[in-house]
mmCIF file of C-alpha atoms in Angstrom:
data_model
loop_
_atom_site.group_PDB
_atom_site.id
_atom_site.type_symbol
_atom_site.label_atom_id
_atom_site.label_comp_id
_atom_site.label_asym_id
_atom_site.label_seq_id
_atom_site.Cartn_x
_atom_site.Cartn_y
_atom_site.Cartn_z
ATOM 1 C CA UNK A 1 87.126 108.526 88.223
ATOM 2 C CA UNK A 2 89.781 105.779 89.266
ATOM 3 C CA UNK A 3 89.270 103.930 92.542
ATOM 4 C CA UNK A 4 91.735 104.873 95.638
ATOM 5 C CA UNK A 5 92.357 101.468 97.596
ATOM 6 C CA UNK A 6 94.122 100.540 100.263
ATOM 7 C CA UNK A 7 96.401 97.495 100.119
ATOM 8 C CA UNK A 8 96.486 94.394 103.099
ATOM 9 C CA UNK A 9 99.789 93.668 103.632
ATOM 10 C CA UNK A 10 99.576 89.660 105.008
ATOM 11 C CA UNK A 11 102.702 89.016 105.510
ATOM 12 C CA UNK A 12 103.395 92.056 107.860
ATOM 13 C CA UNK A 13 100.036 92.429 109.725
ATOM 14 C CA UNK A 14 98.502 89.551 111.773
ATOM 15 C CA UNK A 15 95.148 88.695 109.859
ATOM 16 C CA UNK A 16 92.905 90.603 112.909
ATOM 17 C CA UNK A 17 94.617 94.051 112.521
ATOM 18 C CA UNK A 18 94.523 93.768 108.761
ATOM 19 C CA UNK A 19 90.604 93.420 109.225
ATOM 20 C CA UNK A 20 90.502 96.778 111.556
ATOM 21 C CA UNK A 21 92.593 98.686 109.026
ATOM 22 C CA UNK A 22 90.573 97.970 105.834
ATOM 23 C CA UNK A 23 87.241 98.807 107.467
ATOM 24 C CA UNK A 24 89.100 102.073 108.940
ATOM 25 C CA UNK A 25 90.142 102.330 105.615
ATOM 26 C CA UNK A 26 86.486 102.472 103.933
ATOM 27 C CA UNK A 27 85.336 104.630 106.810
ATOM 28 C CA UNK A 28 88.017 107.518 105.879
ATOM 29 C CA UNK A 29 87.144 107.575 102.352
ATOM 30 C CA UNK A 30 89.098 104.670 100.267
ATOM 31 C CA UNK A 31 86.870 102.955 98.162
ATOM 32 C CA UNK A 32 88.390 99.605 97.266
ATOM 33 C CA UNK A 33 91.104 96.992 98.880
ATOM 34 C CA UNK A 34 93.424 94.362 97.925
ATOM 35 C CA UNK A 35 95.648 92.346 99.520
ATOM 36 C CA UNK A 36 98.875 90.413 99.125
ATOM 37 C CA UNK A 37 98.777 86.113 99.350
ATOM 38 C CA UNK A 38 101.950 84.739 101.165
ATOM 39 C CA UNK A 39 103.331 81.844 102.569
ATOM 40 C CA UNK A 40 105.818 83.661 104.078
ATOM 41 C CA UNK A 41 107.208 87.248 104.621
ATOM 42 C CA UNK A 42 110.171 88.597 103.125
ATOM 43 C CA UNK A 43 111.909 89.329 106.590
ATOM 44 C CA UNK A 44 111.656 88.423 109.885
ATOM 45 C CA UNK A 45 110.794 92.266 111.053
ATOM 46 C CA UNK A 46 107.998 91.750 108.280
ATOM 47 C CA UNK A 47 106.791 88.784 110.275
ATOM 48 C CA UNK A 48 103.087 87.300 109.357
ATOM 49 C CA UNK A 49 101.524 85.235 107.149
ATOM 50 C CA UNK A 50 97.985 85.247 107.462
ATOM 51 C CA UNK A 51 96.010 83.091 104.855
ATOM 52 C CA UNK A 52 94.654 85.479 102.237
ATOM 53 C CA UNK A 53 91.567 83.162 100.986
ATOM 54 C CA UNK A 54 90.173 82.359 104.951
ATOM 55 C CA UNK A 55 90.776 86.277 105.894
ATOM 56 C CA UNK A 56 88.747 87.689 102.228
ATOM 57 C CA UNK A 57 85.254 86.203 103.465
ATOM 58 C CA UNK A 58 86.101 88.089 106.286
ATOM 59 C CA UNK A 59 87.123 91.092 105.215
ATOM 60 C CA UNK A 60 84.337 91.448 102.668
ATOM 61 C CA UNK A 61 81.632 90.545 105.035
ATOM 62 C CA UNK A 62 82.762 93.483 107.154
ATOM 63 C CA UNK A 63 82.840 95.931 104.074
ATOM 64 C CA UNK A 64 81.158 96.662 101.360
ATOM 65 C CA UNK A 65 84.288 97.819 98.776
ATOM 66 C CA UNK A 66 85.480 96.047 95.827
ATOM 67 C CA UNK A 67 88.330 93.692 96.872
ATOM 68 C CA UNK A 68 91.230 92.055 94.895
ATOM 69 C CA UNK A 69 94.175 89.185 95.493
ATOM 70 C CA UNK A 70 97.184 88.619 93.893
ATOM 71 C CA UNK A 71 97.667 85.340 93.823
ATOM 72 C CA UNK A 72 100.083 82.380 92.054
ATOM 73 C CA UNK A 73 97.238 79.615 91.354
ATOM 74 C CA UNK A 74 99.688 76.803 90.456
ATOM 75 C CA UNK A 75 102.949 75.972 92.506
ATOM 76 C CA UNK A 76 102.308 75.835 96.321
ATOM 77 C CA UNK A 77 98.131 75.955 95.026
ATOM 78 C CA UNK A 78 96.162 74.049 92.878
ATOM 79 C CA UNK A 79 94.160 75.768 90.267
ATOM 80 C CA UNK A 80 91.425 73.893 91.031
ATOM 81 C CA UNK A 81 91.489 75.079 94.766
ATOM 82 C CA UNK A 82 92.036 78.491 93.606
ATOM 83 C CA UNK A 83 88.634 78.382 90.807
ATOM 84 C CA UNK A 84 86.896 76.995 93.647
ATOM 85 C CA UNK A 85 87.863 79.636 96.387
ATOM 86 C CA UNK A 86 86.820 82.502 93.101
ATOM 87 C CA UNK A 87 83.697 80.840 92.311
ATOM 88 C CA UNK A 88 82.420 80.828 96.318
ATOM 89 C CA UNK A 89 83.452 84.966 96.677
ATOM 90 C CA UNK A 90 81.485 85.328 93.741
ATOM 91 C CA UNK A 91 78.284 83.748 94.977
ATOM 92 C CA UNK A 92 79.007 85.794 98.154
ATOM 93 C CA UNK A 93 79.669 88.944 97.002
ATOM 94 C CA UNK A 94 78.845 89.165 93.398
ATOM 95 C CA UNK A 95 81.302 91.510 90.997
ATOM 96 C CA UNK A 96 82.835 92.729 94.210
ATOM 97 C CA UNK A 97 86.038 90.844 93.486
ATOM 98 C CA UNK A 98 88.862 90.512 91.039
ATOM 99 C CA UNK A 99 91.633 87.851 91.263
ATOM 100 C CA UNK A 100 95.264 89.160 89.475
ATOM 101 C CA UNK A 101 97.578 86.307 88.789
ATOM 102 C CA UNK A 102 101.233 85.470 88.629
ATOM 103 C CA UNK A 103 103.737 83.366 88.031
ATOM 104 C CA UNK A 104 104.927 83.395 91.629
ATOM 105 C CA UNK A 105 107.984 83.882 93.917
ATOM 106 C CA UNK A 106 110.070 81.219 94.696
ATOM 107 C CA UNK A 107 109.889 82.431 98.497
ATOM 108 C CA UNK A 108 106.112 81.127 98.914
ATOM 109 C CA UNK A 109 105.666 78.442 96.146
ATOM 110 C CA UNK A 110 109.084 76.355 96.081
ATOM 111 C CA UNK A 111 107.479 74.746 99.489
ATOM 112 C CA UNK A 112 104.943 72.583 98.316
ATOM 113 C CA UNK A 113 108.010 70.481 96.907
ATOM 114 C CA UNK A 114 108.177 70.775 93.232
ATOM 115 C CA UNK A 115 111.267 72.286 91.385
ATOM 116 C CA UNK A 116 110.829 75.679 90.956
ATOM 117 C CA UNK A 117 111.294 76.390 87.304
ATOM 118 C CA UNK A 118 112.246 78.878 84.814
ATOM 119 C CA UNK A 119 110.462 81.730 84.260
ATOM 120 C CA UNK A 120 109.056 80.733 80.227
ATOM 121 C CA UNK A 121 107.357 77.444 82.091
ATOM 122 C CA UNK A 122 106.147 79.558 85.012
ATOM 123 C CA UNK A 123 104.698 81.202 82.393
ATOM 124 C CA UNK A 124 103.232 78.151 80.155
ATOM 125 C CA UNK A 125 101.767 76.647 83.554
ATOM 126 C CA UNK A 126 99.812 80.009 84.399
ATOM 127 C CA UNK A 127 98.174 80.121 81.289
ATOM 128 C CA UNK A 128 97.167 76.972 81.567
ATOM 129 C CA UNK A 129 95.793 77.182 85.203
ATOM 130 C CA UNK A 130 93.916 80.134 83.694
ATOM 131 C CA UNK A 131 92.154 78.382 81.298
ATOM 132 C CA UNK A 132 91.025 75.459 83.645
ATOM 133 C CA UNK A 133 89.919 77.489 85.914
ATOM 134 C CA UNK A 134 88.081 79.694 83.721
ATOM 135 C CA UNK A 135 86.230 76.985 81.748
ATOM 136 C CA UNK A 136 85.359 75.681 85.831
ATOM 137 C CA UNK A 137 83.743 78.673 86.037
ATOM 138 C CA UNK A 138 81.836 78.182 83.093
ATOM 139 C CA UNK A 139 80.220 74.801 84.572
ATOM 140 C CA UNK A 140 82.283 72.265 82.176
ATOM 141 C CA UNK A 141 83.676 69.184 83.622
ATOM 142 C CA UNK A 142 87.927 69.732 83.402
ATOM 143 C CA UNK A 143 90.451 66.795 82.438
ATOM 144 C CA UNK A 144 93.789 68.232 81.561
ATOM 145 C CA UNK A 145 97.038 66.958 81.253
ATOM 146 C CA UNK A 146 100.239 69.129 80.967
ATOM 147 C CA UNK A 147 102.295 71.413 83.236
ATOM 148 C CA UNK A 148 99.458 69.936 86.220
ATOM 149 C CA UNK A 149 96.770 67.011 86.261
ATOM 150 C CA UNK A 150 93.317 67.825 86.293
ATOM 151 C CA UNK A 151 90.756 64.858 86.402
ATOM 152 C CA UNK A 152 87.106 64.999 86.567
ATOM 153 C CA UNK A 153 86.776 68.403 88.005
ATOM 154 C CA UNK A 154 83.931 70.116 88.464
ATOM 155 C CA UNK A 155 82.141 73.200 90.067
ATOM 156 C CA UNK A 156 78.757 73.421 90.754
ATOM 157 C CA UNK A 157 78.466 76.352 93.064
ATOM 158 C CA UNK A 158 79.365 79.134 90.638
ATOM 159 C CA UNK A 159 78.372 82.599 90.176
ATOM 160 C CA UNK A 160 76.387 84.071 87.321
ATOM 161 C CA UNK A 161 79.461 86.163 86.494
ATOM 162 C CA UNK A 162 82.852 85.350 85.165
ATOM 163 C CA UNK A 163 85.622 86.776 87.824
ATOM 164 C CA UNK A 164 88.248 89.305 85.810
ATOM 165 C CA UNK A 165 91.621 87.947 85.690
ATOM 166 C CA UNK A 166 94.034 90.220 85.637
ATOM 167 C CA UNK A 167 97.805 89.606 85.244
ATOM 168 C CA UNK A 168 99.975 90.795 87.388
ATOM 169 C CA UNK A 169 103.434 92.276 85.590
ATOM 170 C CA UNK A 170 106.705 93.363 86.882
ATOM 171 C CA UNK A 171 108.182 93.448 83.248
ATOM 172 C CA UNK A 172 106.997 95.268 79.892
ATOM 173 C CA UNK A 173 107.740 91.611 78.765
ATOM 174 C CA UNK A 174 104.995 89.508 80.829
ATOM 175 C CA UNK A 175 102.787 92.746 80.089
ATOM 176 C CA UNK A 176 103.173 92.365 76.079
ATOM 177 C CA UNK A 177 102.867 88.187 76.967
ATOM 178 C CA UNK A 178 99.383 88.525 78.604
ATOM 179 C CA UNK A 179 97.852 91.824 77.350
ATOM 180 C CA UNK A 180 95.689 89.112 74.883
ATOM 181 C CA UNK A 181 94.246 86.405 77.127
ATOM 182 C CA UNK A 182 94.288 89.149 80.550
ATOM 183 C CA UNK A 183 91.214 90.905 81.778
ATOM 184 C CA UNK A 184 93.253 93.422 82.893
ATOM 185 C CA UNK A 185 96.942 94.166 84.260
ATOM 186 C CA UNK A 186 98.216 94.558 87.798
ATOM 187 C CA UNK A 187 101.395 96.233 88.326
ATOM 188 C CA UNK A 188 103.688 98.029 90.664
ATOM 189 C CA UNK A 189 104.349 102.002 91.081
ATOM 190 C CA UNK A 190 107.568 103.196 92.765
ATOM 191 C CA UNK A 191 109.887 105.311 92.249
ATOM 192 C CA UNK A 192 112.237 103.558 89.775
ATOM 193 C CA UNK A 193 109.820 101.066 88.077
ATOM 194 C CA UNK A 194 109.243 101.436 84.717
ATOM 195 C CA UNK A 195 105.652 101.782 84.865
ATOM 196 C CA UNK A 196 104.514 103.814 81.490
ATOM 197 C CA UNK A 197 106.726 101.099 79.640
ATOM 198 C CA UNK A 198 104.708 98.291 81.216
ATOM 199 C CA UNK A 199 101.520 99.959 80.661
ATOM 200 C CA UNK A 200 102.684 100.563 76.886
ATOM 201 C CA UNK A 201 103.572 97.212 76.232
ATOM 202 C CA UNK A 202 100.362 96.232 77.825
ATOM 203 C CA UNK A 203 98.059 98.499 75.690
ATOM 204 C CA UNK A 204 100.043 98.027 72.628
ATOM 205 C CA UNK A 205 100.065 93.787 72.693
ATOM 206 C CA UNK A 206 96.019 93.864 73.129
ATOM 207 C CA UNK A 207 95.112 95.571 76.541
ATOM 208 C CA UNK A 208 93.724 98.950 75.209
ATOM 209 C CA UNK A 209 90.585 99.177 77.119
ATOM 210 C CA UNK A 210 91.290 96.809 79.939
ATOM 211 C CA UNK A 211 91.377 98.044 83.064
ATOM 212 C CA UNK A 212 95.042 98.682 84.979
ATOM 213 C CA UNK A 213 95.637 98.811 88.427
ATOM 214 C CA UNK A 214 98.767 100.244 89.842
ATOM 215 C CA UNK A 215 99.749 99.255 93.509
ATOM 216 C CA UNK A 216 101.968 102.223 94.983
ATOM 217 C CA UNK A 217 104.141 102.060 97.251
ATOM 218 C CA UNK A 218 104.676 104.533 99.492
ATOM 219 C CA UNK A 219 105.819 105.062 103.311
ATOM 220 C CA UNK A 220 104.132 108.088 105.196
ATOM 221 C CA UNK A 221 104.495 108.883 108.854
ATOM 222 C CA UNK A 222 104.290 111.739 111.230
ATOM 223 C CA UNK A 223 107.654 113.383 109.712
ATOM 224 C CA UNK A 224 110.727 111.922 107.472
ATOM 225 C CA UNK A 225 112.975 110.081 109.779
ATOM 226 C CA UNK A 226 110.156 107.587 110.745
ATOM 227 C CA UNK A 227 108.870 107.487 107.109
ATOM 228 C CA UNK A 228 112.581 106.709 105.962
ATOM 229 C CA UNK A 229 113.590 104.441 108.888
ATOM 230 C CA UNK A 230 109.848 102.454 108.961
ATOM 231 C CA UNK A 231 110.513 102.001 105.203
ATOM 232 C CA UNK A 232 114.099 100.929 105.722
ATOM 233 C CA UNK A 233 112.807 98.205 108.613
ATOM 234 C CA UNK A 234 110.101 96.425 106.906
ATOM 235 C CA UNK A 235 110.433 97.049 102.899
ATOM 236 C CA UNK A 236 114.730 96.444 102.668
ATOM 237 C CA UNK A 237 114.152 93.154 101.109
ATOM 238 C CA UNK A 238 111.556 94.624 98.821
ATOM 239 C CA UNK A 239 114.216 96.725 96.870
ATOM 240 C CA UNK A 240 115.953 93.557 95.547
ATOM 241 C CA UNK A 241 115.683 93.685 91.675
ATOM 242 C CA UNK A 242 112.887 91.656 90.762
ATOM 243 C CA UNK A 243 114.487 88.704 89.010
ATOM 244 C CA UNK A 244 115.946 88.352 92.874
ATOM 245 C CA UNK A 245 112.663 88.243 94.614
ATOM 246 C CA UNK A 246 111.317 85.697 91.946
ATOM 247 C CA UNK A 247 114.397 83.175 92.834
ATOM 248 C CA UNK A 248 115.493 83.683 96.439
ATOM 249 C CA UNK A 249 114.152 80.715 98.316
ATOM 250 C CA UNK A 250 114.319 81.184 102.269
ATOM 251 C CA UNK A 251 114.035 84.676 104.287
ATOM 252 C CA UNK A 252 117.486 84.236 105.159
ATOM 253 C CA UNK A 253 118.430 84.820 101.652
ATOM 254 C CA UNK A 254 116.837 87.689 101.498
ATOM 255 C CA UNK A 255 117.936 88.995 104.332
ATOM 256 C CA UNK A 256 121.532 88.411 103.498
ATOM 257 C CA UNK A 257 121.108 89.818 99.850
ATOM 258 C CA UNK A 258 119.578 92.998 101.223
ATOM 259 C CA UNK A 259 121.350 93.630 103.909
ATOM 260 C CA UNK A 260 123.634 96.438 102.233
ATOM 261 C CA UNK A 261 120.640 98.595 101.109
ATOM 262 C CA UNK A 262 120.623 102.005 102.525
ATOM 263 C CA UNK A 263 118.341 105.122 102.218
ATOM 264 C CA UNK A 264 119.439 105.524 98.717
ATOM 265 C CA UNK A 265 118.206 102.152 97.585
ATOM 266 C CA UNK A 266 115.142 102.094 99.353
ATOM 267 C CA UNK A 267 114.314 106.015 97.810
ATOM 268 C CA UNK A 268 114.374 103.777 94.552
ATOM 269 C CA UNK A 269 111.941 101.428 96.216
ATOM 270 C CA UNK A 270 109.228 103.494 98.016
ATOM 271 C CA UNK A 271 107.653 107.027 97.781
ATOM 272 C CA UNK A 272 109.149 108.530 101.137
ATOM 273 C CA UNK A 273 107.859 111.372 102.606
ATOM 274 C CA UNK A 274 105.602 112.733 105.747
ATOM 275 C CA UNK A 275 104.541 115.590 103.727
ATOM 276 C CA UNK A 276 100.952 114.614 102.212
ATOM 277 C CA UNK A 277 100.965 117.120 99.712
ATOM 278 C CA UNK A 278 104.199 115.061 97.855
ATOM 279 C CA UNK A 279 102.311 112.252 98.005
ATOM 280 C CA UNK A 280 99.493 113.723 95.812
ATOM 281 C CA UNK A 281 101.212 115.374 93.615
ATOM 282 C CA UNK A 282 103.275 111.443 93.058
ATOM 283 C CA UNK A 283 99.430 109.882 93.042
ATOM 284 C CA UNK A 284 98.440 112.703 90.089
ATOM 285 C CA UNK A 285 100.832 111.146 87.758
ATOM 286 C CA UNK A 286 99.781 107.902 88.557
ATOM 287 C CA UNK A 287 96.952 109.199 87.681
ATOM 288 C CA UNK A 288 97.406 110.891 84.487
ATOM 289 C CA UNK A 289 99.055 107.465 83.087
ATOM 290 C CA UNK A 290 94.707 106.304 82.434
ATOM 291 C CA UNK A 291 94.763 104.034 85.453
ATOM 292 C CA UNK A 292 91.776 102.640 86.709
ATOM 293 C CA UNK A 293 92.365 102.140 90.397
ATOM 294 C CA UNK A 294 95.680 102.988 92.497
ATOM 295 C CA UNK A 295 96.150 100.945 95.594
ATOM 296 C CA UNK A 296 97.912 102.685 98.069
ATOM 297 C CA UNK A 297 100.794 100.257 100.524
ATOM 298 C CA UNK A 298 102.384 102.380 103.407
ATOM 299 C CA UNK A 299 105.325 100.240 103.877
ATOM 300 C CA UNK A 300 105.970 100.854 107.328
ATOM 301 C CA UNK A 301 103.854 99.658 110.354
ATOM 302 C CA UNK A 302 102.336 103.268 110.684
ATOM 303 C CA UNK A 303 98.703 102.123 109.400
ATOM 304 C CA UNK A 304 96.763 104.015 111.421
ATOM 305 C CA UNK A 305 98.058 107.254 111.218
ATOM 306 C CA UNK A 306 98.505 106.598 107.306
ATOM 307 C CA UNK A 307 94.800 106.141 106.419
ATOM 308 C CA UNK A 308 93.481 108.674 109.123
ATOM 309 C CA UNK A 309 96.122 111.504 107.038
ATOM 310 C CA UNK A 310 95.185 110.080 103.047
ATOM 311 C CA UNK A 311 91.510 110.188 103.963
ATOM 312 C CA UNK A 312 91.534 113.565 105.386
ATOM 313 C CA UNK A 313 94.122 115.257 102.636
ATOM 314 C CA UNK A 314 94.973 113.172 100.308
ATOM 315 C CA UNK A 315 92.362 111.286 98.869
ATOM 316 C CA UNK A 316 90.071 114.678 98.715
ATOM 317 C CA UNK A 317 92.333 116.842 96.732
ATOM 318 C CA UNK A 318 92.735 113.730 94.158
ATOM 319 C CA UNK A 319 89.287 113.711 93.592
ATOM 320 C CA UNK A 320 89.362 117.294 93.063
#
């Protein structure tokens, strides 16, 4: 049976809420968690940015689910930080966690400095911080030379298991590019998102078998005007086309680029309803697509009221 999680949203809940709402989470029945990793938010009415790696010790001290990050480990990181950070969750909590990769937005990464290049060498440089960090994880000592210096690196507190990597994909294209060297694929669910083509391309390139986790986006509240409005408020720069969200640089970009979308844009963007019943019959053929895990993101700032609803209603009747 695929895992129900519930996604952290950093950059629009302080890091202390985010903790109360993923243990409310695993009290009403979700069985996993994930969260975003953000320098900044999209918008100012988004507002946070919490630091994902400090608040995951946390969070999975306080719980006992399965936890995942998505996470650019070159650009405003090193990957040497990043293997490091893995390698200590792992001792922690053993095969609890997963880390999903990605090129990265301009938004976050673009401030440690560096030009912010094209996507074919954002994609040669993540490769390569994959496979430093994974032979760190298998005890060698690293010297590399190439899109990043590594010199004399070394871990010595490592787990006995290898973290999964799992790509994260917006495109069929970076799915078909990974599906090889990937553990496993993360990728979006909305409305308009081609997600059977990315899973395709995935499968087909050498993912058959891996697992795939879909995070959905969704915005529930007590009836449609909030759902629509909360939506509207805190997810308008999320229904940029992705190649946007990839290049715009400051939030005042992407507040000026989004500022025409309307209810019809963000329909495209989010599963909208405060009818619960909608919103399984949308999860079922999420579902039926062979997913592993869905992780459910209520958009708006209605947390409360969406996990108390999903774990009474929704998340039964998809297990049925």
């Amino acid at each position: 049976m695929a895992l129900i999680g519930y996604h952290a949203s950093h950059e629009q809940f302080s890091p202390a809420d985010l903790l109360a709402w993923v243990a409310r989470a695993e009290q009403a029945g979700f069985h996993a968690a994930m969260c975003s990793d953000h320098l900044l938010p999209w918008s100012r009415a988004q507002g946070q940015s919490g630091h994902a790696w400090t608040w995951l010790g946390a969070a999975m001290s306080q719980t006992s689910m399965p936890f995942g990050v998505v996470n650019a480990p070159i650009g405003r990181y090193h990957p040497v930080v990043i293997a490091q950070a893995v390698a200590t969750l792992g001792c922690m909590f053993g095969d609890r966690f997963w880390l999903g990769v990605g090129s990265g937005e301009a938004l976050n990464e673009h401030a440690a400095g560096d030009a912010w290049p094209g996507k074919p060498r954002r994609n040669a440089r993540l490769r390569e911080a994959v496979d430093v960090m994974r032979a760190l994880w298998r005890g060698e000592c690293v010297t590399h030379r190439g899109s990043f210096e590594v010199r004399d690196a070394q871990l010595f507190t490592r787990p006995p298991h290898m973290t999964p990597v799992h790509v994260a994909a917006l495109t069929a294209e970076t799915a078909r590019w990974a599906a090889d060297w990937a553990d496993g694929l993360v990728t979006i669910a909305t409305p308009t998102a081609p997600v059977a083509e990315i899973l395709a391309a995935f499968r087909e390139a050498g993912g058959t078998g891996k697992p795939i986790h879909l995070q959905v986006k969704v915005s529930y509240a007590a009836n449609e005007n909030l759902a629509l409005e909360g939506a509207l408020e805190q997810w308008r720069c999320n229904a940029l086309p992705a190649r946007a969200t990839e290049e715009l640089r400051t939030i005042e970009d992407f507040e000026r680029v989004a500022r025409d979308i309307g209810p019809r844009e963000i329909q495209g963007a989010v599963h909208i309803s405060a009818d619960p019943e909608i919103h399984v019959a949308t999860l079922q053929r999420y579902l039926a697509m062979k997913v592993d895990s869905l992780y459910l993101h209520n958009v708006n700032r209605q947390q409360a009221g969406f996990i108390d609803v999903f774990g009474r209603h929704v998340l039964p009747a998809l297990r049925r």
